């Protein structure tokens, strides 16, 4: 293995765990001071300073993207006293992650907190002053928003650019088999991948190729990848963990098992969307693929077991 400083490091086995990087805004105004991403500790420190300054001066904080980063940052900024607006080009918050119904609960909470939400609106670009400091955002409906700080929450990109030109299969995450072993790279020394950089056929979801960008997945997949590098090929075990994640959004405690985004049907099991306390079941062609609890956690472990048991039955078939 060759590093950028010219060193060559031999290895007997390798885990690629380079993670992902925050997607940049590449449109007009991308170089203005005041645009912030949130991926690293340095990003977090920069954002903290910007939010305190916005709260003190009455500056408007814009959050571009209505995913989990965008929603969580907007709530934190509002708690500091900032004026906040979320811009999301989809018709619902978190639509690609938890679906319309759960997204409605989150949108209602943001509204109750005094956070502006502009759904179905696309950012065209930013404008600045003579000192190249962010001052305004332009949207596709012709409207403009004053801006002190813009938090760019447009998702992440797997950190695989260093593998371009090799035989690795990039889509754009690193393609692996169900044992976390990388496709395409030389096999004389075993190479595995884990975490945000990896894409694999999940036994939990009918061998569908998936990517999971949660820290719990990185930890669990890393353990399986390490095990499989230390044993003979016939002793390797498939990675069959059921994905989980959580998010605290003000007083909403959102917990998820499986991959709700794969569902083609969603059912309210208990509670209600209007109350902000709800348990949602997600199925795909009649098979359980996920569940989401918002302040209704008691039944969630049963759905976790159900999804895991289906996967074990498939492996034995």
PDB file of N, CA and C in Angstrom, residues 140-184:
ATOM      1  N   UNK A 140     -35.845  28.898  -6.214  1.00  0.00           N
ATOM      2  CA  UNK A 140     -36.344  28.711  -7.571  1.00  0.00           C
ATOM      3  C   UNK A 140     -37.716  29.323  -7.807  1.00  0.00           C
ATOM      4  N   UNK A 141     -38.403  29.780  -6.769  1.00  0.00           N
ATOM      5  CA  UNK A 141     -39.687  30.453  -6.961  1.00  0.00           C
ATOM      6  C   UNK A 141     -39.531  31.962  -7.098  1.00  0.00           C
ATOM      7  N   UNK A 142     -38.276  32.421  -7.181  1.00  0.00           N
ATOM      8  CA  UNK A 142     -37.997  33.844  -7.326  1.00  0.00           C
ATOM      9  C   UNK A 142     -37.823  34.578  -6.013  1.00  0.00           C
ATOM     10  N   UNK A 143     -38.048  33.900  -4.888  1.00  0.00           N
ATOM     11  CA  UNK A 143     -37.921  34.549  -3.591  1.00  0.00           C
ATOM     12  C   UNK A 143     -36.467  34.570  -3.138  1.00  0.00           C
ATOM     13  N   UNK A 144     -36.175  35.453  -2.194  1.00  0.00           N
ATOM     14  CA  UNK A 144     -34.849  35.537  -1.596  1.00  0.00           C
ATOM     15  C   UNK A 144     -34.987  35.489  -0.083  1.00  0.00           C
ATOM     16  N   UNK A 145     -33.931  34.989   0.565  1.00  0.00           N
ATOM     17  CA  UNK A 145     -33.892  34.921   2.023  1.00  0.00           C
ATOM     18  C   UNK A 145     -32.603  35.536   2.511  1.00  0.00           C
ATOM     19  N   UNK A 146     -32.695  36.437   3.483  1.00  0.00           N
ATOM     20  CA  UNK A 146     -31.484  36.959   4.100  1.00  0.00           C
ATOM     21  C   UNK A 146     -30.754  35.811   4.789  1.00  0.00           C
ATOM     22  N   UNK A 147     -29.434  35.895   4.820  1.00  0.00           N
ATOM     23  CA  UNK A 147     -28.665  34.785   5.370  1.00  0.00           C
ATOM     24  C   UNK A 147     -27.392  35.275   6.046  1.00  0.00           C
ATOM     25  N   UNK A 148     -27.238  34.912   7.299  1.00  0.00           N
ATOM     26  CA  UNK A 148     -25.989  35.120   8.033  1.00  0.00           C
ATOM     27  C   UNK A 148     -25.092  33.880   7.919  1.00  0.00           C
ATOM     28  N   UNK A 149     -25.738  32.706   8.007  1.00  0.00           N
ATOM     29  CA  UNK A 149     -25.047  31.423   7.938  1.00  0.00           C
ATOM     30  C   UNK A 149     -25.911  30.455   7.151  1.00  0.00           C
ATOM     31  N   UNK A 150     -25.295  29.640   6.308  1.00  0.00           N
ATOM     32  CA  UNK A 150     -26.015  28.590   5.591  1.00  0.00           C
ATOM     33  C   UNK A 150     -25.344  27.261   5.905  1.00  0.00           C
ATOM     34  N   UNK A 151     -26.108  26.361   6.504  1.00  0.00           N
ATOM     35  CA  UNK A 151     -25.604  25.027   6.814  1.00  0.00           C
ATOM     36  C   UNK A 151     -25.971  24.116   5.646  1.00  0.00           C
ATOM     37  N   UNK A 152     -24.976  23.550   5.007  1.00  0.00           N
ATOM     38  CA  UNK A 152     -25.197  22.716   3.827  1.00  0.00           C
ATOM     39  C   UNK A 152     -25.360  21.266   4.276  1.00  0.00           C
ATOM     40  N   UNK A 153     -26.589  20.764   4.194  1.00  0.00           N
ATOM     41  CA  UNK A 153     -26.882  19.395   4.598  1.00  0.00           C
ATOM     42  C   UNK A 153     -27.413  18.599   3.425  1.00  0.00           C
ATOM     43  N   UNK A 154     -26.567  18.397   2.427  1.00  0.00           N
ATOM     44  CA  UNK A 154     -26.971  17.760   1.166  1.00  0.00           C
ATOM     45  C   UNK A 154     -26.523  16.301   1.080  1.00  0.00           C
ATOM     46  N   UNK A 155     -26.295  15.688   2.231  1.00  0.00           N
ATOM     47  CA  UNK A 155     -25.908  14.291   2.220  1.00  0.00           C
ATOM     48  C   UNK A 155     -24.398  14.117   2.144  1.00  0.00           C
ATOM     49  N   UNK A 156     -23.985  12.868   1.944  1.00  0.00           N
ATOM     50  CA  UNK A 156     -22.560  12.539   1.932  1.00  0.00           C
ATOM     51  C   UNK A 156     -22.202  11.757   0.677  1.00  0.00           C
ATOM     52  N   UNK A 157     -20.910  11.702   0.410  1.00  0.00           N
ATOM     53  CA  UNK A 157     -20.363  10.948  -0.715  1.00  0.00           C
ATOM     54  C   UNK A 157     -19.319   9.981  -0.166  1.00  0.00           C
ATOM     55  N   UNK A 158     -19.416   8.681  -0.455  1.00  0.00           N
ATOM     56  CA  UNK A 158     -18.403   7.747   0.036  1.00  0.00           C
ATOM     57  C   UNK A 158     -17.001   8.180  -0.367  1.00  0.00           C
ATOM     58  N   UNK A 159     -16.071   8.081   0.563  1.00  0.00           N
ATOM     59  CA  UNK A 159     -14.685   8.522   0.319  1.00  0.00           C
ATOM     60  C   UNK A 159     -13.920   7.441  -0.423  1.00  0.00           C
ATOM     61  N   UNK A 160     -14.219   7.313  -1.709  1.00  0.00           N
ATOM     62  CA  UNK A 160     -13.594   6.275  -2.534  1.00  0.00           C
ATOM     63  C   UNK A 160     -12.782   6.845  -3.694  1.00  0.00           C
ATOM     64  N   UNK A 161     -12.644   8.160  -3.761  1.00  0.00           N
ATOM     65  CA  UNK A 161     -11.955   8.752  -4.908  1.00  0.00           C
ATOM     66  C   UNK A 161     -10.517   8.246  -5.029  1.00  0.00           C
ATOM     67  N   UNK A 162      -9.895   7.890  -3.920  1.00  0.00           N
ATOM     68  CA  UNK A 162      -8.512   7.400  -3.954  1.00  0.00           C
ATOM     69  C   UNK A 162      -8.405   6.020  -4.603  1.00  0.00           C
ATOM     70  N   UNK A 163      -9.540   5.354  -4.806  1.00  0.00           N
ATOM     71  CA  UNK A 163      -9.552   4.034  -5.424  1.00  0.00           C
ATOM     72  C   UNK A 163      -9.838   4.080  -6.925  1.00  0.00           C
ATOM     73  N   UNK A 164     -10.094   5.256  -7.454  1.00  0.00           N
ATOM     74  CA  UNK A 164     -10.326   5.362  -8.892  1.00  0.00           C
ATOM     75  C   UNK A 164      -9.058   4.970  -9.645  1.00  0.00           C
ATOM     76  N   UNK A 165      -9.250   4.205 -10.710  1.00  0.00           N
ATOM     77  CA  UNK A 165      -8.112   3.701 -11.460  1.00  0.00           C
ATOM     78  C   UNK A 165      -7.660   2.326 -11.027  1.00  0.00           C
ATOM     79  N   UNK A 166      -8.208   1.833  -9.918  1.00  0.00           N
ATOM     80  CA  UNK A 166      -7.942   0.454  -9.499  1.00  0.00           C
ATOM     81  C   UNK A 166      -9.058  -0.439 -10.044  1.00  0.00           C
ATOM     82  N   UNK A 167      -9.013  -1.713  -9.709  1.00  0.00           N
ATOM     83  CA  UNK A 167     -10.053  -2.645 -10.151  1.00  0.00           C
ATOM     84  C   UNK A 167     -11.234  -2.704  -9.188  1.00  0.00           C
ATOM     85  N   UNK A 168     -11.223  -1.869  -8.158  1.00  0.00           N
ATOM     86  CA  UNK A 168     -12.343  -1.847  -7.209  1.00  0.00           C
ATOM     87  C   UNK A 168     -13.621  -1.421  -7.921  1.00  0.00           C
ATOM     88  N   UNK A 169     -14.740  -2.020  -7.524  1.00  0.00           N
ATOM     89  CA  UNK A 169     -16.040  -1.686  -8.100  1.00  0.00           C
ATOM     90  C   UNK A 169     -16.665  -0.587  -7.248  1.00  0.00           C
ATOM     91  N   UNK A 170     -16.847   0.605  -7.845  1.00  0.00           N
ATOM     92  CA  UNK A 170     -17.341   1.773  -7.125  1.00  0.00           C
ATOM     93  C   UNK A 170     -18.705   2.171  -7.664  1.00  0.00           C
ATOM     94  N   UNK A 171     -19.732   2.306  -6.734  1.00  0.00           N
ATOM     95  CA  UNK A 171     -21.100   2.598  -7.200  1.00  0.00           C
ATOM     96  C   UNK A 171     -21.880   3.582  -6.313  1.00  0.00           C
ATOM     97  N   UNK A 172     -21.409   4.731  -5.902  1.00  0.00           N
ATOM     98  CA  UNK A 172     -20.005   5.102  -5.806  1.00  0.00           C
ATOM     99  C   UNK A 172     -19.337   4.515  -4.566  1.00  0.00           C
ATOM    100  N   UNK A 173     -20.145   3.890  -3.654  1.00  0.00           N
ATOM    101  CA  UNK A 173     -19.539   3.197  -2.521  1.00  0.00           C
ATOM    102  C   UNK A 173     -18.797   1.963  -3.013  1.00  0.00           C
ATOM    103  N   UNK A 174     -17.989   1.416  -2.160  1.00  0.00           N
ATOM    104  CA  UNK A 174     -17.136   0.283  -2.501  1.00  0.00           C
ATOM    105  C   UNK A 174     -17.953  -1.007  -2.440  1.00  0.00           C
ATOM    106  N   UNK A 175     -18.066  -1.692  -3.567  1.00  0.00           N
ATOM    107  CA  UNK A 175     -18.892  -2.890  -3.653  1.00  0.00           C
ATOM    108  C   UNK A 175     -18.219  -4.071  -2.963  1.00  0.00           C
ATOM    109  N   UNK A 176     -18.979  -4.750  -2.078  1.00  0.00           N
ATOM    110  CA  UNK A 176     -18.472  -5.886  -1.314  1.00  0.00           C
ATOM    111  C   UNK A 176     -19.426  -7.065  -1.451  1.00  0.00           C
ATOM    112  N   UNK A 177     -18.957  -8.245  -1.015  1.00  0.00           N
ATOM    113  CA  UNK A 177     -19.855  -9.383  -0.930  1.00  0.00           C
ATOM    114  C   UNK A 177     -20.495  -9.413   0.458  1.00  0.00           C
ATOM    115  N   UNK A 178     -21.298 -10.423   0.744  1.00  0.00           N
ATOM    116  CA  UNK A 178     -22.025 -10.443   2.013  1.00  0.00           C
ATOM    117  C   UNK A 178     -21.104 -10.707   3.213  1.00  0.00           C
ATOM    118  N   UNK A 179     -19.831 -11.035   2.926  1.00  0.00           N
ATOM    119  CA  UNK A 179     -18.853 -11.218   3.998  1.00  0.00           C
ATOM    120  C   UNK A 179     -17.996  -9.966   4.196  1.00  0.00           C
ATOM    121  N   UNK A 180     -18.357  -8.872   3.544  1.00  0.00           N
ATOM    122  CA  UNK A 180     -17.649  -7.587   3.623  1.00  0.00           C
ATOM    123  C   UNK A 180     -16.341  -7.578   2.837  1.00  0.00           C
ATOM    124  N   UNK A 181     -16.109  -8.592   2.014  1.00  0.00           N
ATOM    125  CA  UNK A 181     -14.889  -8.650   1.224  1.00  0.00           C
ATOM    126  C   UNK A 181     -15.085  -7.851  -0.062  1.00  0.00           C
ATOM    127  N   UNK A 182     -14.072  -7.055  -0.420  1.00  0.00           N
ATOM    128  CA  UNK A 182     -14.185  -6.103  -1.522  1.00  0.00           C
ATOM    129  C   UNK A 182     -14.124  -6.810  -2.864  1.00  0.00           C
ATOM    130  N   UNK A 183     -15.014  -6.400  -3.778  1.00  0.00           N
ATOM    131  CA  UNK A 183     -15.005  -6.922  -5.143  1.00  0.00           C
ATOM    132  C   UNK A 183     -13.927  -6.227  -5.977  1.00  0.00           C
ATOM    133  N   UNK A 184     -13.254  -7.002  -6.826  1.00  0.00           N
ATOM    134  CA  UNK A 184     -12.403  -6.417  -7.857  1.00  0.00           C
ATOM    135  C   UNK A 184     -10.948  -6.275  -7.502  1.00  0.00           C
TER     136      UNK A 184
END
